Amino acid sequence: MESAILYGKLEEHEKALHILVHELKNFRAAEEYCIWNSENRDLQYRQRLFHMLLSVYLNPDASDCALVMAAVDLLNNHAAEFDAALVLQLVPDSWSVQLLSPFLAGAVRQSIHTKRMTQVALGLAQAENLIYKYEKVKHKGTPILLSDKKVCQVCQNPFCEPSFVRYPNGGMVHTHCAANRHLNSNVTPHSSSSSSET
């Protein structure tokens, strides 16, 4: 037991589980080892430990009936800790569906729950995106129409391009006129430029 604990502290979990299962025959301690060592860890780490324990149980060198029953109990009691697709690759073909029915039911339930939670998260993200789009459109305000009758407030020439700068007083100037500080020294430009239809 001390060796198993030491291997656990060294992150050599396979060696620790081998001692607990094959030398001490303490299956309950092996399960508790996986739970204890995966505490405050992510799901991937926890699944890796439980899959490691399952592999130790299903070691082809050991054909002990007690190990088979321990593997079945592990799967049926901790279905949420396993990746069902990987488990189906590991278990012997001779095992019946009835033997693994609690595990399979739990795996299907978990899969459906994960899918639904993903759909909810996607729906919320789409709704949030729609709110942002609405806010963006709302903040744009009313469009500014630019016709050939309007002239630049600075140079008095008509607008040939749809790009312009609009001042807070409503006056519009060419972008190059707004950039020329000497011509615009008596007018304070608006902080943003706009474009509209010709």
Short mmCIF file of C-alpha atoms in Angstrom, two decimals:
data_model
loop_
_atom_site.label_atom_id
_atom_site.label_comp_id
_atom_site.label_asym_id
_atom_site.label_seq_id
_atom_site.Cartn_x
_atom_site.Cartn_y
_atom_site.Cartn_z
CA MET A 1 0.00 0.00 0.00
CA GLU A 2 2.87 2.39 0.83
CA SER A 3 4.45 1.65 -2.57
CA ALA A 4 1.14 2.40 -4.33
CA ILE A 5 0.86 5.73 -2.49
CA LEU A 6 4.47 6.58 -3.39
CA TYR A 7 3.90 5.75 -7.07
CA GLY A 8 0.78 7.93 -6.96
CA LYS A 9 2.76 10.89 -5.68
CA LEU A 10 5.24 10.33 -8.52
CA GLU A 11 2.32 10.34 -11.02
CA GLU A 12 3.13 6.72 -11.96
CA HIS A 13 -0.49 5.69 -11.70
CA GLU A 14 -0.31 2.51 -13.75
CA LYS A 15 2.27 1.01 -11.35
CA ALA A 16 0.21 2.06 -8.34
CA LEU A 17 -2.99 0.55 -9.78
CA HIS A 18 -1.16 -2.67 -10.69
CA ILE A 19 -0.10 -3.07 -7.04
CA LEU A 20 -3.60 -2.37 -5.73
CA VAL A 21 -5.30 -4.73 -8.19
CA HIS A 22 -2.90 -7.61 -8.80
CA GLU A 23 -0.87 -7.72 -5.58
CA LEU A 24 -3.26 -6.48 -2.90
CA LYS A 25 -6.50 -7.52 -4.71
CA ASN A 26 -8.09 -4.42 -3.19
CA PHE A 27 -10.50 -3.29 -5.93
CA ARG A 28 -12.29 -0.78 -3.70
CA ALA A 29 -8.96 0.90 -2.89
CA ALA A 30 -8.15 1.04 -6.62
CA GLU A 31 -11.43 2.90 -7.34
CA GLU A 32 -10.85 5.26 -4.41
CA TYR A 33 -7.30 5.83 -5.69
CA CYS A 34 -8.71 7.06 -9.04
CA ILE A 35 -11.27 9.30 -7.31
CA TRP A 36 -8.75 10.73 -4.85
CA ASN A 37 -6.00 11.37 -7.42
CA SER A 38 -8.37 13.05 -9.88
CA GLU A 39 -9.84 15.41 -7.29
CA ASN A 40 -9.68 19.06 -8.44
CA ARG A 41 -8.44 17.88 -11.87
CA ASP A 42 -10.14 18.25 -15.25
CA LEU A 43 -12.43 15.61 -16.77
CA GLN A 44 -9.77 14.42 -19.21
CA TYR A 45 -7.34 13.60 -16.36
CA ARG A 46 -10.09 11.80 -14.40
CA GLN A 47 -11.11 9.76 -17.46
CA ARG A 48 -7.47 8.82 -18.10
CA LEU A 49 -7.16 7.38 -14.57
CA PHE A 50 -10.37 5.36 -14.80
CA HIS A 51 -9.45 4.04 -18.25
CA MET A 52 -6.06 3.05 -16.83
CA LEU A 53 -7.77 1.09 -14.05
CA LEU A 54 -10.06 -0.61 -16.57
CA SER A 55 -7.02 -1.61 -18.63
CA VAL A 56 -5.39 -3.09 -15.51
CA TYR A 57 -8.55 -5.11 -14.84
CA LEU A 58 -8.73 -6.32 -18.45
CA ASN A 59 -5.05 -7.26 -18.65
CA PRO A 60 -4.97 -10.30 -20.99
CA ASP A 61 -2.30 -11.97 -18.80
CA ALA A 62 -4.75 -12.16 -15.89
CA SER A 63 -7.95 -14.06 -16.64
CA ASP A 64 -9.29 -13.98 -13.09
CA CYS A 65 -13.10 -14.01 -12.84
CA ALA A 66 -12.89 -11.54 -9.92
CA LEU A 67 -11.10 -9.04 -12.20
CA VAL A 68 -13.84 -9.35 -14.82
CA MET A 69 -16.52 -8.67 -12.22
CA ALA A 70 -14.49 -5.76 -10.84
CA ALA A 71 -14.25 -4.30 -14.37
CA VAL A 72 -18.02 -4.67 -14.90
CA ASP A 73 -18.74 -3.04 -11.52
CA LEU A 74 -16.33 -0.22 -12.30
CA LEU A 75 -18.06 0.54 -15.60
CA ASN A 76 -21.59 0.25 -14.23
CA ASN A 77 -20.88 2.33 -11.10
CA HIS A 78 -18.81 5.07 -12.79
CA ALA A 79 -20.31 5.37 -16.30
CA ALA A 80 -19.82 9.16 -16.37
CA GLU A 81 -16.04 8.77 -15.93
CA PHE A 82 -15.55 6.87 -19.19
CA ASP A 83 -15.50 7.59 -22.90
CA ALA A 84 -18.02 5.02 -24.18
CA ALA A 85 -16.36 4.67 -27.60
CA LEU A 86 -13.01 3.77 -26.00
CA VAL A 87 -14.63 1.36 -23.56
CA LEU A 88 -16.35 -0.57 -26.37
CA GLN A 89 -12.94 -1.03 -28.00
CA LEU A 90 -11.42 -2.33 -24.74
CA VAL A 91 -14.04 -4.78 -23.51
CA PRO A 92 -13.90 -8.37 -24.85
CA ASP A 93 -16.32 -9.29 -27.64
CA SER A 94 -17.63 -12.13 -25.50
CA TRP A 95 -19.27 -9.72 -23.04
CA SER A 96 -23.04 -9.44 -23.42
CA VAL A 97 -24.96 -6.20 -23.79
CA GLN A 98 -27.01 -7.14 -20.72
CA LEU A 99 -23.82 -7.26 -18.63
CA LEU A 100 -23.03 -3.65 -19.57
CA SER A 101 -26.60 -2.33 -19.77
CA PRO A 102 -26.26 0.09 -16.78
CA PHE A 103 -23.03 1.47 -18.26
CA LEU A 104 -24.52 1.84 -21.75
CA ALA A 105 -27.66 3.54 -20.39
CA GLY A 106 -25.53 5.99 -18.39
CA ALA A 107 -23.26 6.67 -21.37
CA VAL A 108 -26.22 7.39 -23.68
CA ARG A 109 -27.81 9.64 -21.03
CA GLN A 110 -24.53 11.54 -20.62
CA SER A 111 -24.13 11.90 -24.38
CA ILE A 112 -27.66 13.30 -24.79
CA HIS A 113 -27.12 15.69 -21.87
CA THR A 114 -23.83 16.94 -23.35
CA LYS A 115 -25.46 17.45 -26.77
CA ARG A 116 -28.38 19.40 -25.27
CA MET A 117 -26.10 21.57 -23.14
CA THR A 118 -24.03 22.35 -26.26
CA GLN A 119 -27.21 23.32 -28.13
CA VAL A 120 -28.27 25.59 -25.24
CA ALA A 121 -24.82 27.25 -25.18
CA LEU A 122 -24.96 27.73 -28.96
CA GLY A 123 -28.45 29.24 -28.76
CA LEU A 124 -27.37 31.66 -26.02
CA ALA A 125 -24.30 32.69 -28.05
CA GLN A 126 -26.48 33.32 -31.12
CA ALA A 127 -28.95 35.39 -29.06
CA GLU A 128 -26.08 37.44 -27.62
CA ASN A 129 -24.67 37.98 -31.11
CA LEU A 130 -28.10 39.17 -32.30
CA ILE A 131 -28.28 41.67 -29.40
CA TYR A 132 -24.84 43.05 -30.32
CA LYS A 133 -25.88 43.38 -33.97
CA TYR A 134 -29.04 45.24 -32.93
CA GLU A 135 -27.03 47.59 -30.69
CA LYS A 136 -24.59 48.25 -33.54
CA VAL A 137 -27.39 49.11 -35.97
CA LYS A 138 -29.11 51.28 -33.33
CA HIS A 139 -25.92 53.26 -32.67
CA LYS A 140 -25.34 53.95 -36.36
CA GLY A 141 -28.31 56.32 -36.36
CA THR A 142 -30.08 57.61 -39.44
CA PRO A 143 -28.28 57.48 -42.81
CA ILE A 144 -26.82 60.66 -44.29
CA LEU A 145 -27.82 61.22 -47.90
CA LEU A 146 -25.20 62.76 -50.17
CA SER A 147 -26.42 64.25 -53.45
CA ASP A 148 -24.68 66.08 -56.28
CA LYS A 149 -26.29 69.32 -55.05
CA LYS A 150 -24.32 69.28 -51.78
CA VAL A 151 -20.91 70.92 -51.75
CA CYS A 152 -17.92 70.71 -49.42
CA GLN A 153 -18.15 73.23 -46.56
CA VAL A 154 -14.43 74.03 -46.95
CA CYS A 155 -13.63 74.08 -50.69
CA GLN A 156 -17.21 74.53 -52.00
CA ASN A 157 -16.69 71.80 -54.62
CA PRO A 158 -19.25 69.02 -55.12
CA PHE A 159 -18.59 65.52 -53.78
CA CYS A 160 -17.25 63.10 -56.41
CA GLU A 161 -16.80 60.19 -54.02
CA PRO A 162 -19.13 58.76 -51.36
CA SER A 163 -16.51 59.30 -48.61
CA PHE A 164 -16.78 62.43 -46.49
CA VAL A 165 -16.37 63.81 -42.97
CA ARG A 166 -19.40 65.15 -41.10
CA TYR A 167 -18.97 67.85 -38.48
CA PRO A 168 -21.11 68.08 -35.33
CA ASN A 169 -22.92 71.12 -36.82
CA GLY A 170 -24.11 68.95 -39.75
CA GLY A 171 -21.67 70.33 -42.31
CA MET A 172 -19.89 67.91 -44.63
CA VAL A 173 -16.39 68.17 -46.11
CA HIS A 174 -14.12 66.07 -48.29
CA THR A 175 -11.84 63.73 -46.37
CA HIS A 176 -8.76 65.46 -47.82
CA CYS A 177 -10.15 68.88 -46.80
CA ALA A 178 -10.72 67.63 -43.23
CA ALA A 179 -7.15 66.34 -43.16
CA ASN A 180 -5.74 69.72 -44.12
CA ARG A 181 -5.36 71.52 -40.77
CA HIS A 182 -4.66 74.88 -42.36
CA LEU A 183 -7.99 74.94 -44.17
CA ASN A 184 -9.89 73.60 -41.15
CA SER A 185 -8.32 75.70 -38.42
CA ASN A 186 -11.62 77.48 -37.69
CA VAL A 187 -13.82 74.32 -37.59
CA THR A 188 -13.67 71.39 -35.16
CA PRO A 189 -14.16 68.10 -37.04
CA HIS A 190 -16.40 65.30 -35.84
CA SER A 191 -14.48 62.33 -34.48
CA SER A 192 -15.76 59.89 -37.08
CA SER A 193 -16.18 59.85 -40.82
CA SER A 194 -19.21 58.49 -42.61
CA SER A 195 -20.07 57.32 -46.07
CA SER A 196 -23.40 57.24 -47.90
CA GLU A 197 -25.07 56.89 -51.27
CA THR A 198 -24.34 59.24 -54.19
#
